[in-house]
């Protein structure tokens, strides 16, 4: 059974940083692209970033240069390093299996709040 468990969310000040983790199990992690998706309060899903099995990354313009997606296949873990956070980054962040727009399994999400 596929499991994706996010952690690392919390409260950050504008300009601050957080690092999210997603622990994956129940499938061959190294064979799959992985994504981060977020949902701000009252808003729809926004695809944020993905990384393919070869380590090639993609970011939407709103986070490019601030966020870094990475993976450790030996640990079956996906990461999202978030720097220069602003209040518009406030959202529930989900990790999901597959490239952006091709996601079949999702984690439960972790809350990120950016506020003074």
PDB file of C-alpha atoms in Angstrom:
ATOM      1  CA  UNK A   1       0.000   0.000   0.000  1.00  0.00           C
ATOM      2  CA  UNK A   2       1.302   3.388  -1.026  1.00  0.00           C
ATOM      3  CA  UNK A   3       1.929   5.786   1.842  1.00  0.00           C
ATOM      4  CA  UNK A   4       3.083   9.397   1.663  1.00  0.00           C
ATOM      5  CA  UNK A   5       3.554  11.226   4.955  1.00  0.00           C
ATOM      6  CA  UNK A   6       4.464  14.917   4.987  1.00  0.00           C
ATOM      7  CA  UNK A   7       6.164  16.670   7.871  1.00  0.00           C
ATOM      8  CA  UNK A   8       8.029  19.873   8.607  1.00  0.00           C
ATOM      9  CA  UNK A   9       5.257  22.401   8.274  1.00  0.00           C
ATOM     10  CA  UNK A  10       4.598  25.097  10.803  1.00  0.00           C
ATOM     11  CA  UNK A  11       4.749  28.825  11.340  1.00  0.00           C
ATOM     12  CA  UNK A  12       7.373  30.972   9.656  1.00  0.00           C
ATOM     13  CA  UNK A  13       7.904  34.701   9.471  1.00  0.00           C
ATOM     14  CA  UNK A  14       8.017  36.506   6.136  1.00  0.00           C
ATOM     15  CA  UNK A  15      11.472  36.042   4.708  1.00  0.00           C
ATOM     16  CA  UNK A  16      11.988  32.892   6.712  1.00  0.00           C
ATOM     17  CA  UNK A  17      12.534  29.289   5.698  1.00  0.00           C
ATOM     18  CA  UNK A  18      11.013  25.871   6.216  1.00  0.00           C
ATOM     19  CA  UNK A  19      11.988  22.437   4.979  1.00  0.00           C
ATOM     20  CA  UNK A  20       9.224  19.959   4.239  1.00  0.00           C
ATOM     21  CA  UNK A  21       9.764  16.220   4.081  1.00  0.00           C
ATOM     22  CA  UNK A  22       7.680  13.449   2.572  1.00  0.00           C
ATOM     23  CA  UNK A  23       8.357   9.884   3.653  1.00  0.00           C
ATOM     24  CA  UNK A  24       7.287   7.416   0.981  1.00  0.00           C
ATOM     25  CA  UNK A  25       6.640   3.702   1.277  1.00  0.00           C
ATOM     26  CA  UNK A  26       4.780   0.907  -0.464  1.00  0.00           C
ATOM     27  CA  UNK A  27       6.300   1.421  -3.905  1.00  0.00           C
ATOM     28  CA  UNK A  28       9.628   1.697  -5.679  1.00  0.00           C
ATOM     29  CA  UNK A  29      10.269   5.335  -4.854  1.00  0.00           C
ATOM     30  CA  UNK A  30      13.289   5.758  -7.106  1.00  0.00           C
ATOM     31  CA  UNK A  31      11.266   4.817 -10.200  1.00  0.00           C
ATOM     32  CA  UNK A  32       8.699   7.594  -9.861  1.00  0.00           C
ATOM     33  CA  UNK A  33       8.567  11.305 -10.379  1.00  0.00           C
ATOM     34  CA  UNK A  34       7.326  13.126  -7.281  1.00  0.00           C
ATOM     35  CA  UNK A  35       5.522  16.431  -6.820  1.00  0.00           C
ATOM     36  CA  UNK A  36       4.634  19.071  -4.284  1.00  0.00           C
ATOM     37  CA  UNK A  37       1.183  20.635  -4.528  1.00  0.00           C
ATOM     38  CA  UNK A  38      -0.391  23.245  -2.260  1.00  0.00           C
ATOM     39  CA  UNK A  39      -3.821  24.594  -1.410  1.00  0.00           C
ATOM     40  CA  UNK A  40      -4.202  28.037   0.115  1.00  0.00           C
ATOM     41  CA  UNK A  41      -7.243  28.822   2.281  1.00  0.00           C
ATOM     42  CA  UNK A  42     -10.327  29.109   0.101  1.00  0.00           C
ATOM     43  CA  UNK A  43      -8.349  28.403  -3.053  1.00  0.00           C
ATOM     44  CA  UNK A  44      -7.920  25.510  -5.411  1.00  0.00           C
ATOM     45  CA  UNK A  45      -4.929  23.281  -5.828  1.00  0.00           C
ATOM     46  CA  UNK A  46      -1.739  24.866  -7.086  1.00  0.00           C
ATOM     47  CA  UNK A  47       0.974  22.624  -8.452  1.00  0.00           C
ATOM     48  CA  UNK A  48       4.312  23.820  -7.112  1.00  0.00           C
ATOM     49  CA  UNK A  49       7.208  21.624  -8.167  1.00  0.00           C
ATOM     50  CA  UNK A  50       8.200  18.193  -9.339  1.00  0.00           C
ATOM     51  CA  UNK A  51      11.302  16.092  -9.754  1.00  0.00           C
ATOM     52  CA  UNK A  52      11.654  13.139 -12.064  1.00  0.00           C
ATOM     53  CA  UNK A  53      13.426   9.872 -11.423  1.00  0.00           C
ATOM     54  CA  UNK A  54      16.613  11.281 -12.946  1.00  0.00           C
ATOM     55  CA  UNK A  55      16.613  14.353 -10.719  1.00  0.00           C
ATOM     56  CA  UNK A  56      15.371  16.896 -13.260  1.00  0.00           C
ATOM     57  CA  UNK A  57      13.282  19.557 -11.538  1.00  0.00           C
ATOM     58  CA  UNK A  58      10.488  21.933 -12.464  1.00  0.00           C
ATOM     59  CA  UNK A  59       9.030  24.904 -10.578  1.00  0.00           C
ATOM     60  CA  UNK A  60       6.089  27.181 -11.171  1.00  0.00           C
ATOM     61  CA  UNK A  61       7.095  30.812 -11.593  1.00  0.00           C
ATOM     62  CA  UNK A  62       5.732  31.894  -8.229  1.00  0.00           C
ATOM     63  CA  UNK A  63       8.267  29.778  -6.334  1.00  0.00           C
ATOM     64  CA  UNK A  64      11.166  29.616  -8.774  1.00  0.00           C
ATOM     65  CA  UNK A  65      14.367  30.815  -7.151  1.00  0.00           C
ATOM     66  CA  UNK A  66      12.938  30.455  -3.651  1.00  0.00           C
ATOM     67  CA  UNK A  67      12.003  26.774  -3.368  1.00  0.00           C
ATOM     68  CA  UNK A  68      14.167  23.739  -4.033  1.00  0.00           C
ATOM     69  CA  UNK A  69      12.818  20.243  -4.532  1.00  0.00           C
ATOM     70  CA  UNK A  70      15.099  17.286  -3.915  1.00  0.00           C
ATOM     71  CA  UNK A  71      14.951  13.598  -3.196  1.00  0.00           C
ATOM     72  CA  UNK A  72      16.978  10.996  -1.345  1.00  0.00           C
ATOM     73  CA  UNK A  73      16.177   7.690  -2.966  1.00  0.00           C
ATOM     74  CA  UNK A  74      18.146   5.746  -0.360  1.00  0.00           C
ATOM     75  CA  UNK A  75      15.817   7.145   2.302  1.00  0.00           C
ATOM     76  CA  UNK A  76      12.642   7.089   0.179  1.00  0.00           C
ATOM     77  CA  UNK A  77      12.167  10.736   1.058  1.00  0.00           C
ATOM     78  CA  UNK A  78      11.162  13.822  -0.913  1.00  0.00           C
ATOM     79  CA  UNK A  79      12.036  17.326   0.306  1.00  0.00           C
ATOM     80  CA  UNK A  80      10.963  20.877  -0.349  1.00  0.00           C
ATOM     81  CA  UNK A  81      13.285  23.594   0.916  1.00  0.00           C
ATOM     82  CA  UNK A  82      11.320  26.839   1.080  1.00  0.00           C
ATOM     83  CA  UNK A  83      13.220  30.110   1.438  1.00  0.00           C
ATOM     84  CA  UNK A  84      12.164  33.756   1.343  1.00  0.00           C
ATOM     85  CA  UNK A  85       8.684  32.797   2.414  1.00  0.00           C
ATOM     86  CA  UNK A  86       5.861  35.288   2.063  1.00  0.00           C
ATOM     87  CA  UNK A  87       2.254  35.188   3.298  1.00  0.00           C
ATOM     88  CA  UNK A  88       1.032  34.012  -0.109  1.00  0.00           C
ATOM     89  CA  UNK A  89       2.907  30.771   0.530  1.00  0.00           C
ATOM     90  CA  UNK A  90       0.481  29.973   3.351  1.00  0.00           C
ATOM     91  CA  UNK A  91      -1.206  26.725   2.375  1.00  0.00           C
ATOM     92  CA  UNK A  92      -1.521  23.056   3.065  1.00  0.00           C
ATOM     93  CA  UNK A  93       1.337  21.391   1.232  1.00  0.00           C
ATOM     94  CA  UNK A  94       0.909  17.907  -0.190  1.00  0.00           C
ATOM     95  CA  UNK A  95       3.422  15.529  -1.643  1.00  0.00           C
ATOM     96  CA  UNK A  96       2.116  13.387  -4.462  1.00  0.00           C
ATOM     97  CA  UNK A  97       3.422  10.571  -6.612  1.00  0.00           C
ATOM     98  CA  UNK A  98       4.041  11.418 -10.231  1.00  0.00           C
ATOM     99  CA  UNK A  99       4.932  14.518 -12.187  1.00  0.00           C
ATOM    100  CA  UNK A 100       2.791  17.634 -11.890  1.00  0.00           C
ATOM    101  CA  UNK A 101      -0.660  16.956 -13.244  1.00  0.00           C
ATOM    102  CA  UNK A 102      -0.162  13.186 -13.229  1.00  0.00           C
ATOM    103  CA  UNK A 103      -0.598  12.416  -9.557  1.00  0.00           C
ATOM    104  CA  UNK A 104      -2.264   9.241  -8.388  1.00  0.00           C
ATOM    105  CA  UNK A 105      -1.380   9.123  -4.679  1.00  0.00           C
ATOM    106  CA  UNK A 106      -1.302  11.990  -2.211  1.00  0.00           C
ATOM    107  CA  UNK A 107      -0.176  12.491   1.337  1.00  0.00           C
ATOM    108  CA  UNK A 108      -2.318  13.950   4.094  1.00  0.00           C
ATOM    109  CA  UNK A 109      -0.715  17.374   3.837  1.00  0.00           C
ATOM    110  CA  UNK A 110       1.187  19.615   6.214  1.00  0.00           C
ATOM    111  CA  UNK A 111       0.193  23.161   7.112  1.00  0.00           C
ATOM    112  CA  UNK A 112       2.545  26.027   6.316  1.00  0.00           C
ATOM    113  CA  UNK A 113       1.639  29.411   7.746  1.00  0.00           C
ATOM    114  CA  UNK A 114       3.677  32.513   6.935  1.00  0.00           C
ATOM    115  CA  UNK A 115       2.777  35.429   9.157  1.00  0.00           C
ATOM    116  CA  UNK A 116       4.257  38.106  11.362  1.00  0.00           C
TER     117      UNK A 116
END
